[in-house]
Each structure stands twice: as structure tokens, then as C-alpha cells.
Amino acid sequence: MSDRSRAGRISMGVWRRLRRAWLRMRFPNAQWGRGCDIRLGLRLALAPRGRLRLGEEVVFERDATLECGGELSIGDRCIFGHHCTVAAKESIEIGHDCLIAEMVSIRDHDHAFDDFDVPIRDQGSTCAPVRIGNNVWLAARVVVVKGVTIGDGAIVGAGAVVTKDVPSGAIAVGVPARVVKMRPGAPPAQ
Ligand SMILES: CC(C)(COP(=O)(O)OP(=O)(O)OC[C@H]1O[C@@H](n2cnc3c(N)ncnc32)[C@H](O)[C@@H]1OP(=O)(O)O)[C@@H](O)C(=O)NCCC(=O)NCCS
């Protein structure tokens, strides 16, 4: 049943509060900030040692996937479009006021593949923390791979694959993502 048809019977605000209450009961070791709005279809894999923190008024549009084996922290007022994936085996930190468009993937790990004679699926993972600052816009279908830091106020264009750090205030596009310009008024890249 869609959010809209449920809302025909109970108001959207009540429905969202009920959903938050259910999430708090179902995942007691997660922190759900006040006013979070988690739409239908959330797939949440939260390990017993995982620490998931969502700030206030975070919105996840429908069919989000969150995996948290370590630390996953999302700041206040971040908005995630539909079908986003955020997967932290060790550590992902996202600041406040970020706009994450639809189908974005953010992961802090890859499959390990050093041994050619062993199936990749049996080789475990390699991890490196991902840091995304405040007020960052990741456009549709951006992929952020392990070990990347994206500075405050940066923009990453649609379809980019971010394999290296993006400085504050930069606009980066392409595969792999490269800085094409700085936002007007942004401090010069260091
Ligand atoms: C990144 C973006 C914001 C840049 O906008 P802009 O400042 O107007 O950038 P420009 O059009 O001046 O582009 C600068 C250069 O980057 C290239 N470019 C822009 N966006 C690109 C993208 N997504 N992928 C590859 N190249 C891109 C342009 O072709 C141009 O190259 P050139 O100088 O060789 O001609 C915009 O292109 C974009 O990707 N928007 C995303 C829309 C979206 O996903 N919305 C989701 C809703 S939240």
C-alpha cells in the first residue's frame, strides 16, 4: 500500500510517527532523530555492534538500503532520494543538510581480491572510512567508494564515480569524478 493511500485513512504525520516508533522498537541500538521521515521499503541491516545515528528531520525516500556493521552517522536535515544505498562496514559519516539524490550508493568497503585462486566472494572486504561534509549535494546515481572525503558545500554531478577526495566548494563530475570548477564564493581549493 502506498504512503498516499495509507494517508487516506490516517494522517501522514501520524503514520510517520507510528513508523518511527516501530523502527525504535525494532532497532533499539539505533538513534532516530526527532522528525525523521523514513518511507516505505527501508532495508536495514544493523549488526549487534553497529552504531547507527540519524540526526533530526532526516528523510529517506522509498526503498532505501542501510547497512551498518560499524559506525554510520547522518547529520540533521539530510534528504536521500529513492533507492539510495549507504553501507558502512566500519565507518561512514555524513554531515548536516546534505542532498543525496536518487539511486546514490555510498560504501566504505570493497570485496578483497588479492588471491586469484580464491573466489572473490570468499576473500572478505577491505574498508576505509568515508567522510561527507555539510551541505553536500550528490546528484542522481553518484557512486562514492571507500576512503573518500567530500568537503563541505561540494557538488558531485549526476552519474559520477567518486574515487578521490573532493575539496570543499568544488563541483566534480565524471567517471572517475574530477573537479571541473569551484562554486561561486567558495574558498579556493587547498
Ligand atoms: C553537476 C551539475 C550540477 C553542474 O551544473 P553546472 O554548474 O551548470 O555545470 P556546467 O553545465 O557548466 O558543466 C561544466 C562542465 O562539466 C560537464 N558536466 C556537467 N555535469 C556533468 C555530469 N553530470 N557528468 C559529466 N560531465 C558533466 C559539462 O559538460 C561541462 O563540461 P565542458 O566544460 O567540457 O563543456 C549538473 O551538470 C548535474 O549533474 N546536475 C545533476 C542533476 C540531478 O541529478 N538532479 C537530481 C535531483 S537532486
PDB file of N, CA and C in Angstrom, residues 12-13 16-17 19-21 23-24 31-39 54-60 75-79:
ATOM      1  N   MET A  12      -0.712  11.676   7.409  1.00  0.00           N
ATOM      2  CA  MET A  12       0.685  11.356   7.122  1.00  0.00           C
ATOM      3  C   MET A  12       1.567  11.534   8.350  1.00  0.00           C
ATOM      4  N   GLY A  13       1.284  12.605   9.125  1.00  0.00           N
ATOM      5  CA  GLY A  13       2.101  12.849  10.327  1.00  0.00           C
ATOM      6  C   GLY A  13       1.993  11.699  11.317  1.00  0.00           C
ATOM      7  N   ARG A  16       3.862   8.650   9.983  1.00  0.00           N
ATOM      8  CA  ARG A  16       5.325   8.754  10.138  1.00  0.00           C
ATOM      9  C   ARG A  16       5.752   8.522  11.578  1.00  0.00           C
ATOM     10  N   ARG A  17       4.933   9.047  12.517  1.00  0.00           N
ATOM     11  CA  ARG A  17       5.270   8.834  13.934  1.00  0.00           C
ATOM     12  C   ARG A  17       5.177   7.357  14.289  1.00  0.00           C
ATOM     13  N   ARG A  19       5.600   4.894  12.243  1.00  0.00           N
ATOM     14  CA  ARG A  19       6.738   4.208  11.612  1.00  0.00           C
ATOM     15  C   ARG A  19       8.007   4.407  12.437  1.00  0.00           C
ATOM     16  N   ARG A  20       8.222   5.652  12.940  1.00  0.00           N
ATOM     17  CA  ARG A  20       9.415   5.910  13.774  1.00  0.00           C
ATOM     18  C   ARG A  20       9.358   5.061  15.041  1.00  0.00           C
ATOM     19  N   ALA A  21       8.163   4.976  15.626  1.00  0.00           N
ATOM     20  CA  ALA A  21       8.028   4.189  16.862  1.00  0.00           C
ATOM     21  C   ALA A  21       8.356   2.726  16.586  1.00  0.00           C
ATOM     22  N   LEU A  23      10.316   1.596  14.196  1.00  0.00           N
ATOM     23  CA  LEU A  23      11.767   1.460  13.963  1.00  0.00           C
ATOM     24  C   LEU A  23      12.529   1.481  15.282  1.00  0.00           C
ATOM     25  N   ARG A  24      12.093   2.330  16.217  1.00  0.00           N
ATOM     26  CA  ARG A  24      12.771   2.403  17.523  1.00  0.00           C
ATOM     27  C   ARG A  24      12.647   1.077  18.260  1.00  0.00           C
ATOM     28  N   GLN A  31      19.863   5.269  16.728  1.00  0.00           N
ATOM     29  CA  GLN A  31      19.297   6.545  17.195  1.00  0.00           C
ATOM     30  C   GLN A  31      18.570   7.201  16.028  1.00  0.00           C
ATOM     31  N   TRP A  32      17.299   7.419  16.189  1.00  0.00           N
ATOM     32  CA  TRP A  32      16.471   8.064  15.154  1.00  0.00           C
ATOM     33  C   TRP A  32      16.152   9.468  15.639  1.00  0.00           C
ATOM     34  N   GLY A  33      16.681  10.477  14.967  1.00  0.00           N
ATOM     35  CA  GLY A  33      16.461  11.849  15.433  1.00  0.00           C
ATOM     36  C   GLY A  33      15.004  12.269  15.312  1.00  0.00           C
ATOM     37  N   ARG A  34      14.677  13.323  16.056  1.00  0.00           N
ATOM     38  CA  ARG A  34      13.310  13.840  16.038  1.00  0.00           C
ATOM     39  C   ARG A  34      12.909  14.232  14.615  1.00  0.00           C
ATOM     40  N   GLY A  35      11.709  13.848  14.224  1.00  0.00           N
ATOM     41  CA  GLY A  35      11.178  14.272  12.920  1.00  0.00           C
ATOM     42  C   GLY A  35      11.741  13.516  11.728  1.00  0.00           C
ATOM     43  N   CYS A  36      12.464  12.422  11.949  1.00  0.00           N
ATOM     44  CA  CYS A  36      12.943  11.627  10.802  1.00  0.00           C
ATOM     45  C   CYS A  36      11.751  11.079  10.027  1.00  0.00           C
ATOM     46  N   ASP A  37      11.918  11.002   8.728  1.00  0.00           N
ATOM     47  CA  ASP A  37      10.825  10.528   7.874  1.00  0.00           C
ATOM     48  C   ASP A  37      11.388   9.420   6.977  1.00  0.00           C
ATOM     49  N   ILE A  38      11.101   8.192   7.363  1.00  0.00           N
ATOM     50  CA  ILE A  38      11.653   7.037   6.652  1.00  0.00           C
ATOM     51  C   ILE A  38      10.510   6.385   5.879  1.00  0.00           C
ATOM     52  N   ARG A  39      10.572   6.487   4.563  1.00  0.00           N
ATOM     53  CA  ARG A  39       9.453   5.995   3.746  1.00  0.00           C
ATOM     54  C   ARG A  39       9.484   4.478   3.601  1.00  0.00           C
ATOM     55  N   LEU A  54      20.941   8.736  13.211  1.00  0.00           N
ATOM     56  CA  LEU A  54      20.323   9.662  12.262  1.00  0.00           C
ATOM     57  C   LEU A  54      19.972  10.933  13.016  1.00  0.00           C
ATOM     58  N   GLY A  55      20.345  12.072  12.437  1.00  0.00           N
ATOM     59  CA  GLY A  55      20.026  13.346  13.079  1.00  0.00           C
ATOM     60  C   GLY A  55      18.547  13.674  12.949  1.00  0.00           C
ATOM     61  N   GLU A  56      18.233  14.932  13.255  1.00  0.00           N
ATOM     62  CA  GLU A  56      16.833  15.351  13.216  1.00  0.00           C
ATOM     63  C   GLU A  56      16.377  15.612  11.774  1.00  0.00           C
ATOM     64  N   GLU A  57      15.117  15.311  11.525  1.00  0.00           N
ATOM     65  CA  GLU A  57      14.463  15.631  10.246  1.00  0.00           C
ATOM     66  C   GLU A  57      15.171  15.051   9.032  1.00  0.00           C
ATOM     67  N   VAL A  58      15.790  13.901   9.210  1.00  0.00           N
ATOM     68  CA  VAL A  58      16.383  13.201   8.061  1.00  0.00           C
ATOM     69  C   VAL A  58      15.263  12.520   7.279  1.00  0.00           C
ATOM     70  N   VAL A  59      15.340  12.636   5.954  1.00  0.00           N
ATOM     71  CA  VAL A  59      14.327  11.995   5.106  1.00  0.00           C
ATOM     72  C   VAL A  59      15.000  10.931   4.247  1.00  0.00           C
ATOM     73  N   PHE A  60      14.451   9.732   4.274  1.00  0.00           N
ATOM     74  CA  PHE A  60      14.814   8.695   3.311  1.00  0.00           C
ATOM     75  C   PHE A  60      13.588   8.406   2.471  1.00  0.00           C
ATOM     76  N   GLY A  75      23.846  13.441   9.567  1.00  0.00           N
ATOM     77  CA  GLY A  75      23.518  14.676  10.282  1.00  0.00           C
ATOM     78  C   GLY A  75      22.087  15.133  10.062  1.00  0.00           C
ATOM     79  N   ASP A  76      21.768  16.265  10.684  1.00  0.00           N
ATOM     80  CA  ASP A  76      20.400  16.794  10.644  1.00  0.00           C
ATOM     81  C   ASP A  76      20.007  17.214   9.221  1.00  0.00           C
ATOM     82  N   ARG A  77      18.736  17.079   8.941  1.00  0.00           N
ATOM     83  CA  ARG A  77      18.094  17.623   7.735  1.00  0.00           C
ATOM     84  C   ARG A  77      18.691  17.100   6.424  1.00  0.00           C
ATOM     85  N   CYS A  78      19.291  15.917   6.431  1.00  0.00           N
ATOM     86  CA  CYS A  78      19.742  15.316   5.165  1.00  0.00           C
ATOM     87  C   CYS A  78      18.552  14.671   4.463  1.00  0.00           C
ATOM     88  N   ILE A  79      18.560  14.760   3.137  1.00  0.00           N
ATOM     89  CA  ILE A  79      17.477  14.167   2.356  1.00  0.00           C
ATOM     90  C   ILE A  79      18.079  13.182   1.356  1.00  0.00           C
TER      91      ILE A  79
END
